[in-house]
């Protein structure tokens, strides 16, 4: 019967091994995937920068989801070079064509003074809370840590902002900013699920913060109890990764659009009207912006607010949830966001339709250099005028 040494020897004869010097050259190459197969407690104490962590015991079941390209150049390492040798052999059997095991492992790499870092890791409580995320190869521990490090600004703590904020907080987005200068009214409670009857009369941002921090203590809720205007929007937007637009009027939508284009911050748009809703993603300089989609607002008499026309309470829950999903996709870099597409939902016949939206080469916002874009108020845009209305937004 072969011994462990015999098995290791035959394995090393089948794989390609590189020493730490050779590994350093390969790791520096473009497109190289560095794979750490040590146990979680070893990984938490230090790892090569940018390493993909899959414990050796989970390699067969997880690697295809974490490293889908079987032709990728992979440098795999463990503590001393033994587990990585077996891992390299397993990867070859799974069809990976370009795999090398680093002899000497992380211990030798570290002793030689080569670059390493202490990775940000989830606590035991966080691993339990986000367990269903961790099971998804598209998210995993690295993706969840990215969500915790992310900052999302929500414009409005109302019908759309409520479900979007709740799901983003539950997902573990680390910082949620909320802009709203209104107070909770009893008429809000039919759809604005961040609030409750006991908080009628409270500032909406304060009510929202109570709900979100009670749901997830990982989330830092930053409140802005101000009117969003040309004088403060750039300062408020600065530092955020994504803006979720739940506004209900055209002047603010144009203002949000122009600030996002100027600062290069994606906007996840949502709008609702009676039984219909829409959602889209505006990725500055990579797709159309809101002005490309709606060059001119409709006359005020053709664009009544929810307070004037009514809205089914469930509707903003659906559109706000779509906004939360699109935000998470942007933060994680997964899937196909609604860039250049407008998703339209009709609650009465329960239908979704998607429309293509193209960039306007003459757009006054996204067709000019960002430093030439002037941030201004647009209240006059919604005064009655004879221009025919564009498609609903």
XYZ file of C-alpha atoms in Angstrom:
393
model
C 0.000 0.000 0.000
C 1.402 3.453 -0.871
C 2.233 5.751 2.030
C 1.404 9.439 2.350
C 4.914 10.281 1.164
C 4.423 8.077 -1.894
C 1.115 9.746 -2.662
C 2.596 13.219 -2.294
C 5.584 12.307 -4.445
C 3.403 10.970 -7.271
C 1.147 14.026 -7.030
C 4.106 16.386 -7.356
C 5.242 14.495 -10.429
C 1.905 15.237 -12.110
C 1.678 18.944 -11.321
C 3.757 22.044 -11.915
C 5.423 23.549 -8.848
C 7.065 26.954 -8.602
C 9.165 28.372 -5.787
C 8.210 31.635 -4.100
C 10.395 33.683 -6.456
C 8.738 32.184 -9.501
C 5.317 32.513 -7.898
C 5.937 36.223 -7.268
C 6.589 36.737 -10.981
C 3.488 34.795 -11.980
C 1.276 36.469 -9.386
C 2.283 39.871 -10.761
C 1.120 38.870 -14.231
C -2.151 40.209 -15.592
C -5.106 37.866 -15.130
C -3.420 35.516 -12.648
C -5.786 34.026 -10.059
C -4.190 33.472 -6.649
C -5.949 30.675 -4.760
C -5.564 30.162 -0.993
C -6.649 26.678 0.149
C -5.854 27.042 3.857
C -8.397 26.834 6.652
C -10.382 29.972 7.587
C -8.406 30.619 10.796
C -5.132 30.522 8.828
C -6.483 32.829 6.154
C -7.706 35.353 8.722
C -4.166 35.730 10.081
C -2.750 36.789 6.719
C -2.941 36.101 2.990
C -1.537 37.161 -0.361
C -3.234 40.349 -1.622
C -6.280 39.608 -3.747
C -6.293 35.880 -3.059
C -9.445 33.835 -3.611
C -10.014 31.797 -0.471
C -11.485 28.296 -0.778
C -10.552 25.870 2.044
C -9.128 22.618 0.679
C -12.081 20.650 2.011
C -14.514 22.714 -0.072
C -12.427 23.003 -3.225
C -14.278 20.486 -5.384
C -17.715 21.864 -4.536
C -16.924 25.597 -4.745
C -14.154 26.225 -7.252
C -16.329 26.123 -10.379
C -18.497 28.913 -9.016
C -15.596 31.011 -7.742
C -13.216 30.469 -10.690
C -15.402 29.716 -13.714
C -12.656 30.133 -16.336
C -10.917 26.762 -16.627
C -8.178 28.301 -18.767
C -7.270 30.937 -16.156
C -3.687 30.936 -14.890
C -3.933 29.837 -11.244
C -1.247 29.929 -8.560
C -2.457 27.931 -5.568
C -0.841 28.002 -2.128
C -1.299 26.691 1.413
C 0.870 27.042 4.514
C 3.797 24.880 3.388
C 3.078 23.493 -0.078
C 1.492 20.135 0.644
C -2.220 20.899 0.508
C -1.647 23.157 -2.492
C 0.005 20.282 -4.356
C -3.034 18.064 -3.850
C -5.285 21.000 -4.722
C -3.396 21.632 -7.966
C -3.821 17.960 -8.895
C -7.550 18.144 -8.153
C -7.939 21.287 -10.248
C -6.246 19.571 -13.168
C -8.658 16.655 -12.853
C -11.541 19.150 -12.897
C -10.339 20.499 -16.240
C -8.280 23.529 -15.213
C -5.455 23.775 -17.722
C -2.914 26.182 -16.219
C -2.289 25.535 -12.522
C 0.858 25.877 -10.416
C 1.419 25.047 -6.748
C 3.669 27.358 -4.728
C 6.350 25.315 -2.973
C 7.088 26.497 0.556
C 3.625 28.059 0.832
C 2.570 31.179 2.669
C 5.017 30.608 5.528
C 8.038 30.853 3.256
C 6.477 33.737 1.299
C 5.968 35.704 4.515
C 9.422 34.844 5.928
C 11.022 36.243 2.788
C 9.308 39.584 3.346
C 7.059 39.385 0.324
C 3.765 41.368 0.329
C 0.827 40.037 2.301
C -2.114 41.513 4.168
C -4.517 40.718 6.962
C -7.842 40.307 5.136
C -11.057 41.846 6.398
C -13.143 38.929 7.606
C -16.643 38.458 8.921
C -17.271 37.868 12.597
C -19.014 34.704 13.750
C -22.260 36.648 14.165
C -21.929 38.090 10.669
C -21.215 34.691 9.144
C -24.422 33.457 10.724
C -26.474 36.519 9.721
C -25.345 36.486 6.084
C -25.061 32.720 5.719
C -27.396 32.527 2.719
C -25.283 35.142 0.943
C -22.094 33.235 1.727
C -23.498 30.157 -0.005
C -23.808 32.086 -3.271
C -20.585 31.888 -5.326
C -21.408 35.318 -6.787
C -21.355 36.828 -3.289
C -19.433 34.694 -0.786
C -17.335 36.147 1.988
C -15.535 38.626 -0.245
C -18.772 39.932 -1.705
C -20.389 40.278 1.687
C -17.370 42.202 2.936
C -17.698 44.447 -0.115
C -21.329 45.141 0.793
C -20.330 45.983 4.360
C -17.735 48.425 3.004
C -20.197 50.046 0.575
C -22.035 53.350 0.897
C -25.467 53.911 -0.644
C -27.448 57.155 -0.579
C -31.248 56.984 -0.715
C -33.127 60.056 -1.901
C -36.403 59.836 -0.013
C -37.618 57.737 2.900
C -41.057 57.269 1.383
C -42.775 54.661 -0.756
C -39.745 53.655 -2.837
C -37.077 54.437 -0.270
C -38.740 52.260 2.375
C -38.442 48.821 0.718
C -35.120 49.711 -0.892
C -33.643 50.770 2.456
C -35.004 47.741 4.299
C -33.562 45.242 1.851
C -30.225 47.038 1.558
C -29.925 47.131 5.348
C -30.859 43.460 5.613
C -28.258 42.653 2.950
C -25.562 44.300 5.050
C -24.764 47.447 3.073
C -22.528 49.128 5.625
C -23.526 52.779 5.207
C -26.970 54.010 4.202
C -27.482 57.743 3.762
C -31.081 58.989 3.723
C -32.181 62.394 2.440
C -35.692 63.524 3.419
C -37.019 66.689 5.050
C -40.593 65.510 5.637
C -42.418 64.192 8.697
C -44.337 60.948 9.038
C -48.027 61.379 8.269
C -50.781 58.828 8.810
C -51.466 58.835 5.060
C -47.902 57.575 4.470
C -48.390 54.312 6.329
C -50.319 52.619 3.518
C -47.033 52.200 1.622
C -44.070 53.709 3.526
C -43.156 50.643 5.557
C -40.141 52.208 7.281
C -42.576 54.020 9.565
C -45.446 53.144 11.926
C -48.387 54.794 13.615
C -46.448 55.559 16.803
C -44.073 57.754 14.784
C -46.652 60.000 13.141
C -45.252 63.522 13.415
C -41.605 62.382 13.690
C -38.985 63.379 11.154
C -38.879 60.684 8.491
C -35.097 60.363 8.613
C -35.240 59.737 12.366
C -37.982 57.142 11.989
C -36.060 55.436 9.179
C -32.885 55.296 11.258
C -34.717 53.627 14.153
C -36.138 50.938 11.881
C -32.926 50.196 9.998
C -30.564 50.088 12.979
C -32.998 47.811 14.823
C -32.988 45.486 11.818
C -29.201 45.320 11.404
C -26.662 46.818 13.821
C -23.960 46.457 11.163
C -25.499 49.366 9.235
C -24.478 52.972 9.847
C -27.455 55.182 8.946
C -26.481 58.773 8.056
C -29.419 61.186 7.944
C -29.846 64.398 5.954
C -32.947 66.262 7.138
C -32.576 68.928 4.458
C -34.040 70.006 1.166
C -31.847 68.625 -1.602
C -30.747 71.549 -3.747
C -28.045 72.831 -6.049
C -26.264 74.337 -3.054
C -25.765 71.071 -1.158
C -26.210 68.119 -3.506
C -22.549 67.686 -4.488
C -21.444 67.699 -0.851
C -24.096 65.161 0.115
C -23.373 62.844 -2.835
C -19.588 62.859 -2.352
C -18.240 59.553 -1.064
C -21.241 57.388 -1.916
C -20.968 54.429 -4.291
C -24.561 54.393 -5.567
C -27.539 56.752 -5.340
C -31.049 55.273 -5.108
C -33.512 57.832 -6.471
C -36.987 57.576 -4.980
C -38.061 61.148 -5.705
C -41.494 61.985 -7.076
C -40.854 65.172 -9.050
C -38.990 66.108 -12.208
C -36.882 69.025 -10.896
C -35.230 66.803 -8.268
C -34.712 63.978 -10.770
C -32.859 66.326 -13.111
C -30.834 67.679 -10.204
C -29.930 64.156 -9.048
C -29.035 63.169 -12.602
C -26.703 66.117 -13.170
C -24.919 65.645 -9.838
C -24.420 61.940 -10.515
C -22.993 62.633 -13.974
C -20.667 65.296 -12.596
C -19.419 63.033 -9.776
C -19.529 59.781 -11.789
C -21.877 58.036 -9.332
C -24.462 55.513 -10.639
C -28.142 56.228 -10.012
C -30.768 53.509 -9.575
C -34.025 55.145 -10.626
C -37.562 54.202 -9.654
C -40.915 55.851 -10.248
C -44.550 54.911 -9.574
C -47.980 56.117 -10.710
C -51.311 54.594 -9.684
C -50.831 50.934 -10.758
C -47.663 51.331 -12.844
C -43.976 51.513 -12.020
C -40.641 51.913 -13.773
C -37.001 51.282 -12.920
C -33.687 51.886 -14.654
C -29.990 52.316 -13.918
C -28.034 55.351 -15.066
C -24.334 54.565 -15.212
C -22.559 57.833 -16.064
C -20.617 57.811 -19.342
C -21.395 54.102 -19.931
C -25.104 54.345 -20.701
C -27.877 56.902 -21.107
C -28.668 59.274 -18.265
C -32.083 60.424 -17.131
C -31.960 63.430 -19.449
C -31.352 61.092 -22.415
C -34.516 59.231 -21.469
C -36.636 62.284 -20.575
C -35.250 65.370 -22.369
C -38.234 67.506 -21.343
C -40.665 67.007 -18.456
C -44.376 66.718 -19.239
C -46.677 69.584 -18.352
C -47.510 69.669 -14.649
C -51.157 68.840 -15.325
C -50.101 65.587 -17.021
C -47.700 64.528 -14.251
C -49.693 64.554 -11.002
C -48.059 63.351 -7.808
C -49.161 60.288 -5.837
C -50.962 62.648 -3.461
C -53.031 63.861 -6.407
C -53.495 60.672 -8.440
C -53.161 57.933 -5.816
C -51.005 54.806 -5.791
C -51.616 51.193 -4.832
C -49.664 50.629 -1.618
C -47.997 47.390 -2.758
C -46.618 48.947 -5.961
C -43.674 50.861 -4.427
C -42.707 47.676 -2.587
C -42.199 45.946 -5.935
C -40.304 48.786 -7.619
C -38.294 49.609 -4.487
C -37.240 45.961 -4.250
C -36.093 46.086 -7.882
C -34.050 49.169 -6.989
C -32.441 47.317 -4.075
C -31.580 44.392 -6.352
C -30.043 46.658 -8.994
C -28.024 48.446 -6.309
C -26.575 45.207 -4.981
C -25.705 44.089 -8.513
C -23.799 47.333 -9.057
C -21.964 47.049 -5.732
C -20.908 43.452 -6.380
C -20.319 43.785 -10.123
C -22.600 40.853 -10.934
C -25.348 40.242 -13.464
C -26.631 42.686 -16.067
C -27.888 45.932 -14.490
C -30.693 47.886 -16.152
C -28.226 50.163 -17.936
C -29.756 51.391 -21.183
C -32.993 49.582 -20.330
C -36.241 50.780 -18.793
C -38.215 48.158 -16.883
C -41.955 48.925 -16.899
C -44.381 47.115 -14.584
C -48.177 47.072 -14.788
C -49.785 45.756 -11.627
C -53.264 45.319 -13.078
C -52.234 42.780 -15.706
C -49.112 41.686 -13.769
C -46.751 42.286 -16.666
C -43.153 43.415 -17.026
C -41.829 44.958 -20.221
C -38.334 46.195 -21.004
C -37.608 49.096 -23.345
C -34.249 50.026 -24.816
C -33.007 53.544 -24.026
C -30.154 55.018 -26.079
C -27.681 57.735 -25.201
C -28.417 61.125 -26.691
C -25.250 62.422 -28.380
C -26.507 65.948 -27.759
C -27.541 65.404 -24.149
C -26.906 68.589 -22.126
C -25.687 66.506 -19.169
C -23.720 63.440 -20.281
C -22.414 64.588 -23.678
C -20.177 67.309 -22.225
C -17.110 67.103 -19.950
C -18.204 66.777 -16.299
C -16.326 69.908 -15.285
C -18.485 71.936 -17.691
C -21.758 70.693 -16.217
C -23.410 73.380 -14.094
C -25.539 72.216 -11.162
C -28.680 74.350 -10.999
C -32.262 74.298 -9.749
C -34.947 73.165 -12.177
C -38.233 74.089 -10.509
C -39.325 76.050 -13.564
C -39.211 72.886 -15.691
C -42.515 71.637 -14.350
C -44.521 74.770 -15.084
C -47.293 74.188 -17.620
C -46.046 74.464 -21.206
C -47.167 73.262 -24.648
C -44.500 70.584 -25.199
C -45.996 67.118 -25.679
C -45.084 64.739 -22.851
C -42.399 62.084 -23.399
C -42.919 58.463 -22.280
C -43.788 58.208 -18.607
C -40.840 58.272 -16.214
